[in-house]
Short mmCIF file of C-alpha atoms in Angstrom, two decimals:
data_model
loop_
_atom_site.label_atom_id
_atom_site.label_comp_id
_atom_site.label_asym_id
_atom_site.label_seq_id
_atom_site.Cartn_x
_atom_site.Cartn_y
_atom_site.Cartn_z
CA MET A 1 -31.56 17.03 -30.48
CA SER A 2 -34.66 17.36 -27.59
CA ALA A 3 -34.93 16.79 -24.42
CA PRO A 4 -34.73 13.06 -22.72
CA ARG A 5 -38.66 12.16 -21.95
CA THR A 6 -40.59 9.90 -20.25
CA LEU A 7 -43.11 8.24 -22.57
CA LEU A 8 -46.25 5.90 -21.24
CA ILE A 9 -47.40 3.66 -24.57
CA THR A 10 -50.36 1.27 -23.61
CA GLY A 11 -50.92 -1.78 -26.37
CA ALA A 12 -46.91 -1.23 -26.80
CA ALA A 13 -46.35 -5.26 -27.28
CA LYS A 14 -47.00 -5.19 -30.85
CA GLY A 15 -48.36 -2.77 -33.83
CA ILE A 16 -48.47 0.54 -33.44
CA GLY A 17 -47.63 0.74 -30.18
CA LEU A 18 -44.99 -1.05 -30.41
CA ALA A 19 -43.86 1.03 -33.64
CA VAL A 20 -44.29 4.15 -31.35
CA ALA A 21 -42.21 2.86 -28.99
CA GLU A 22 -39.15 2.40 -31.64
CA ALA A 23 -39.78 5.55 -32.86
CA PHE A 24 -39.14 7.09 -29.65
CA ASP A 25 -36.07 5.02 -28.88
CA ALA A 26 -33.16 7.38 -28.19
CA PRO A 27 -30.78 7.61 -25.60
CA GLY A 28 -32.16 9.26 -22.18
CA ASN A 29 -36.05 8.74 -22.82
CA HIS A 30 -37.65 6.43 -20.61
CA LEU A 31 -40.44 4.10 -22.38
CA VAL A 32 -42.66 2.57 -19.95
CA LEU A 33 -44.23 -0.07 -22.20
CA VAL A 34 -47.71 -1.45 -20.93
CA ASP A 35 -49.27 -4.51 -22.69
CA LEU A 36 -52.23 -6.69 -21.61
CA ASP A 37 -49.84 -9.81 -23.01
CA PRO A 38 -46.73 -10.07 -20.98
CA ALA A 39 -45.07 -12.52 -23.32
CA GLY A 40 -45.36 -10.44 -25.67
CA LEU A 41 -43.63 -7.85 -24.19
CA HIS A 42 -41.10 -9.87 -23.08
CA GLN A 43 -40.68 -10.59 -27.16
CA ALA A 44 -40.75 -6.65 -27.72
CA LEU A 45 -38.43 -6.24 -25.28
CA ALA A 46 -35.98 -8.64 -26.99
CA SER A 47 -37.22 -7.42 -30.45
CA ARG A 48 -34.31 -4.91 -30.80
CA ASN A 49 -31.14 -3.75 -28.99
CA TRP A 50 -33.04 -0.54 -27.02
CA GLN A 51 -31.37 2.71 -26.60
CA ALA A 52 -33.68 4.04 -24.38
CA GLU A 53 -34.39 3.05 -21.17
CA VAL A 54 -37.18 0.41 -21.11
CA GLU A 55 -39.20 -0.78 -18.53
CA THR A 56 -42.57 -3.29 -19.58
CA GLN A 57 -45.79 -3.33 -17.28
CA ALA A 58 -48.72 -5.97 -17.86
CA CYS A 59 -52.04 -4.61 -17.24
CA ASP A 60 -55.72 -5.28 -18.39
CA ILE A 61 -56.47 -1.51 -18.99
CA ALA A 62 -60.03 -2.37 -18.63
CA SER A 63 -59.94 -3.08 -14.84
CA LEU A 64 -59.40 -0.58 -12.91
CA PRO A 65 -57.45 -2.15 -9.65
CA GLN A 66 -55.09 -3.26 -12.22
CA VAL A 67 -54.59 0.78 -13.69
CA GLN A 68 -54.60 1.85 -10.17
CA GLY A 69 -52.02 -0.51 -9.25
CA LEU A 70 -49.38 0.42 -12.00
CA PHE A 71 -50.21 4.04 -11.33
CA ASP A 72 -49.84 3.30 -7.61
CA ASP A 73 -46.12 1.79 -8.70
CA LEU A 74 -45.00 4.55 -11.14
CA SER A 75 -46.06 7.49 -8.93
CA ARG A 76 -43.29 6.16 -7.04
CA ARG A 77 -40.71 5.61 -8.69
CA LEU A 78 -40.95 8.51 -11.76
CA ALA A 79 -40.97 12.36 -11.41
CA GLN A 80 -43.31 12.77 -14.73
CA VAL A 81 -44.56 11.74 -17.90
CA ASP A 82 -44.24 13.76 -20.65
CA VAL A 83 -45.74 11.74 -23.10
CA LEU A 84 -48.66 9.56 -22.92
CA VAL A 85 -49.69 7.31 -25.97
CA ASN A 86 -52.86 5.67 -26.17
CA SER A 87 -52.63 2.55 -28.13
CA ALA A 88 -54.20 0.12 -26.38
CA GLY A 89 -57.33 -1.20 -28.16
CA ILE A 90 -58.99 -4.42 -29.66
CA CYS A 91 -61.32 -4.93 -32.56
CA THR A 92 -63.90 -7.95 -31.75
CA GLU A 93 -67.18 -8.15 -34.52
CA ASN A 94 -70.17 -8.23 -32.54
CA GLU A 95 -73.73 -8.74 -33.45
CA PRO A 96 -76.00 -6.22 -32.83
CA GLU A 97 -77.75 -7.98 -29.86
CA ASP A 98 -74.26 -9.51 -28.81
CA LEU A 99 -73.83 -7.87 -25.54
CA ASP A 100 -70.79 -10.12 -24.37
CA ASN A 101 -68.57 -8.25 -26.65
CA TRP A 102 -70.46 -4.99 -26.80
CA ARG A 103 -69.36 -4.98 -22.80
CA ARG A 104 -65.77 -6.04 -23.94
CA VAL A 105 -64.77 -3.57 -26.72
CA ILE A 106 -66.30 -0.39 -24.51
CA ASP A 107 -64.15 -1.39 -21.92
CA VAL A 108 -60.74 -2.07 -23.03
CA ASN A 109 -61.26 1.30 -25.84
CA LEU A 110 -62.85 3.90 -24.15
CA HIS A 111 -62.97 2.67 -20.61
CA GLY A 112 -59.66 1.72 -20.42
CA THR A 113 -58.51 5.01 -22.15
CA PHE A 114 -60.21 6.30 -20.31
CA GLN A 115 -59.18 5.22 -16.90
CA VAL A 116 -55.17 5.23 -17.85
CA THR A 117 -55.50 8.76 -19.40
CA SER A 118 -57.08 9.73 -15.65
CA LEU A 119 -54.71 8.15 -13.34
CA CYS A 120 -51.35 9.28 -15.15
CA LEU A 121 -53.12 13.15 -14.80
CA PRO A 122 -51.09 13.47 -11.56
CA LEU A 123 -47.83 12.43 -13.44
CA LEU A 124 -48.13 14.03 -16.27
CA ALA A 125 -46.29 17.38 -16.61
CA ASP A 126 -47.47 20.51 -17.50
CA GLY A 127 -46.97 20.83 -21.28
CA GLY A 128 -46.77 17.23 -21.43
CA ARG A 129 -48.99 15.57 -24.54
CA ILE A 130 -51.26 13.07 -25.00
CA VAL A 131 -52.06 10.84 -28.32
CA ASN A 132 -55.53 8.92 -28.54
CA MET A 133 -55.61 6.26 -31.07
CA ALA A 134 -58.78 6.72 -32.32
CA SER A 135 -59.46 5.10 -35.87
CA ILE A 136 -61.37 5.80 -39.33
CA LEU A 137 -64.74 4.70 -37.82
CA GLY A 138 -64.84 7.14 -35.12
CA ARG A 139 -66.44 8.95 -37.81
CA ALA A 140 -67.98 6.38 -39.51
CA GLY A 141 -69.72 2.89 -39.24
CA LYS A 142 -69.91 -0.70 -40.16
CA VAL A 143 -71.69 -3.87 -40.14
CA ARG A 144 -70.88 -5.90 -36.99
CA ASN A 145 -69.02 -3.22 -35.63
CA THR A 146 -70.78 -1.21 -33.36
CA ALA A 147 -69.17 -1.92 -30.58
CA TYR A 148 -65.76 -0.73 -31.96
CA CYS A 149 -67.21 2.12 -33.75
CA ALA A 150 -69.13 3.50 -30.88
CA SER A 151 -65.75 3.23 -28.52
CA LYS A 152 -63.87 4.94 -31.08
CA HIS A 153 -66.28 7.71 -31.38
CA GLY A 154 -66.33 7.91 -27.95
CA ILE A 155 -62.70 8.60 -27.62
CA ILE A 156 -62.53 11.42 -30.29
CA GLY A 157 -65.26 12.70 -28.15
CA LEU A 158 -63.16 12.55 -25.15
CA THR A 159 -60.41 13.93 -27.01
CA LYS A 160 -62.15 17.28 -27.23
CA ALA A 161 -63.28 17.83 -24.10
CA LEU A 162 -60.16 16.90 -22.19
CA ALA A 163 -58.05 19.05 -24.62
CA LEU A 164 -60.41 21.78 -23.06
CA ASP A 165 -59.78 20.83 -19.51
CA LEU A 166 -56.11 20.44 -19.61
CA ALA A 167 -55.09 23.54 -21.80
CA PRO A 168 -54.24 25.55 -18.81
CA ARG A 169 -51.45 23.23 -17.67
CA ARG A 170 -50.58 23.49 -21.32
CA ILE A 171 -50.89 19.49 -21.98
CA THR A 172 -52.22 19.16 -25.27
CA VAL A 173 -54.69 16.30 -26.58
CA ASN A 174 -55.09 14.88 -30.09
CA ALA A 175 -56.25 11.75 -31.59
CA ILE A 176 -54.92 10.00 -34.74
CA LEU A 177 -57.43 8.14 -36.81
CA PRO A 178 -56.05 5.19 -39.02
CA ALA A 179 -57.23 2.62 -41.61
CA TRP A 180 -55.91 -0.46 -43.29
CA ILE A 181 -52.58 0.11 -41.36
CA ASP A 182 -50.53 -3.02 -42.19
CA THR A 183 -50.12 -4.42 -38.56
CA PRO A 184 -50.79 -8.02 -36.48
CA MET A 185 -54.83 -6.63 -35.90
CA LEU A 186 -55.56 -5.96 -39.21
CA ARG A 187 -54.02 -8.98 -40.85
CA GLY A 188 -56.02 -10.90 -38.21
CA GLU A 189 -59.18 -9.44 -39.31
CA LEU A 190 -58.58 -10.38 -42.95
CA ALA A 191 -58.01 -13.69 -41.83
CA VAL A 192 -61.67 -14.27 -40.56
CA GLN A 193 -63.25 -12.61 -43.19
CA ALA A 194 -61.05 -14.44 -45.63
CA ARG A 195 -62.57 -17.73 -44.55
CA ILE A 196 -66.10 -16.48 -44.24
CA ALA A 197 -65.94 -15.47 -47.90
CA GLY A 198 -63.44 -19.22 -48.78
CA ILE A 199 -60.80 -17.39 -50.39
CA SER A 200 -57.50 -17.18 -49.66
CA GLU A 201 -55.85 -14.60 -47.63
CA ARG A 202 -53.79 -13.38 -50.35
CA GLU A 203 -56.64 -12.92 -52.35
CA ILE A 204 -58.47 -10.67 -49.47
CA LEU A 205 -55.28 -8.48 -49.16
CA ARG A 206 -55.29 -8.05 -52.77
CA ASN A 207 -58.71 -7.10 -52.83
CA ALA A 208 -58.22 -5.26 -49.82
CA ARG A 209 -55.27 -2.89 -51.53
CA LYS A 210 -57.79 -2.02 -54.27
CA LYS A 211 -59.80 -0.35 -52.56
CA LEU A 212 -57.17 2.17 -51.24
CA PRO A 213 -56.13 5.51 -53.23
CA LEU A 214 -52.78 4.60 -52.12
CA ARG A 215 -52.94 1.09 -53.37
CA ARG A 216 -51.55 -0.14 -50.29
CA PHE A 217 -51.22 -0.22 -46.75
CA ILE A 218 -50.44 2.29 -44.14
CA ALA A 219 -47.29 1.19 -42.46
CA ALA A 220 -47.00 1.35 -38.19
CA SER A 221 -44.31 3.25 -38.80
CA GLU A 222 -45.91 6.08 -40.69
CA VAL A 223 -48.89 6.19 -37.69
CA ALA A 224 -45.81 6.39 -35.54
CA GLY A 225 -44.26 9.40 -37.47
CA MET A 226 -47.23 11.24 -36.96
CA VAL A 227 -47.03 10.40 -33.23
CA GLN A 228 -43.89 12.20 -33.11
CA TYR A 229 -45.07 15.23 -34.54
CA LEU A 230 -47.50 15.76 -32.41
CA ALA A 231 -45.21 15.02 -29.49
CA SER A 232 -42.81 17.49 -30.89
CA GLU A 233 -42.34 21.57 -30.34
CA GLN A 234 -43.92 22.25 -33.60
CA ALA A 235 -47.10 20.94 -32.46
CA ALA A 236 -47.56 22.61 -29.50
CA GLY A 237 -50.58 24.60 -30.41
CA LEU A 238 -52.09 21.80 -32.07
CA THR A 239 -55.08 20.20 -29.37
CA ALA A 240 -58.40 19.03 -29.63
CA GLN A 241 -57.66 17.42 -33.12
CA SER A 242 -58.58 14.24 -34.98
CA LEU A 243 -56.23 13.73 -37.49
CA MET A 244 -56.97 11.02 -40.64
CA LEU A 245 -54.55 8.51 -41.84
CA ASP A 246 -56.07 6.61 -43.71
CA GLY A 247 -54.09 6.76 -47.44
CA GLY A 248 -57.10 8.44 -48.90
CA VAL A 249 -60.25 5.77 -48.54
CA GLY A 250 -61.94 8.33 -46.31
CA LEU A 251 -61.94 10.68 -48.96
CA GLY A 252 -62.28 13.57 -46.15
CA MET A 253 -64.75 12.20 -44.11
#
């Protein structure tokens, strides 16, 4: 059994972030669940009989003052953070002329991830782990997704460079590149596409699965399992990597 650890997980109210929290729910662990949505955090806290010590922190990671306030509080109470999982993000489509959504997506996905990481570094233990949630769209493009694609390409670059900066402290930094993960975010995106196409959500789900070599979506728990590996002693030598988890849809991109 691994030694108790403190994990800070952003975007933890639902989806991948919540699945990661559940994967590390063990006696002795301390989980700091961070999300923009206080009601969602409350629901996550009530969703199970947690074995770990769990606290929730409402914070908009795009707001530097809010992130500074979060870490001012944590630094007074916590000895260290062992694992940082940057899972918070939004996937708002934007036309090339859409400046407002461009700024919001970049502010949350890229600036927010960097702000949380930067301010967490004084608390992060030597030999600690950072796992960033990128996307298959960190290696590809998609119509009406310039902001999202740019933000996820940026996270991959951030991961590589930061891994070199933190190597002297034996802190590993890796990114996971999910695609077609069965989360509320994906279901919401597909629902919008169904309305645009004039078809039912059931039909668009069926059509989406047909595009995948495995003919199924990846479960959020499978992403959490990859985070567990990256946080394990067995992955101590793995850093600066971008690991695809896409059911084969990327075909090795």
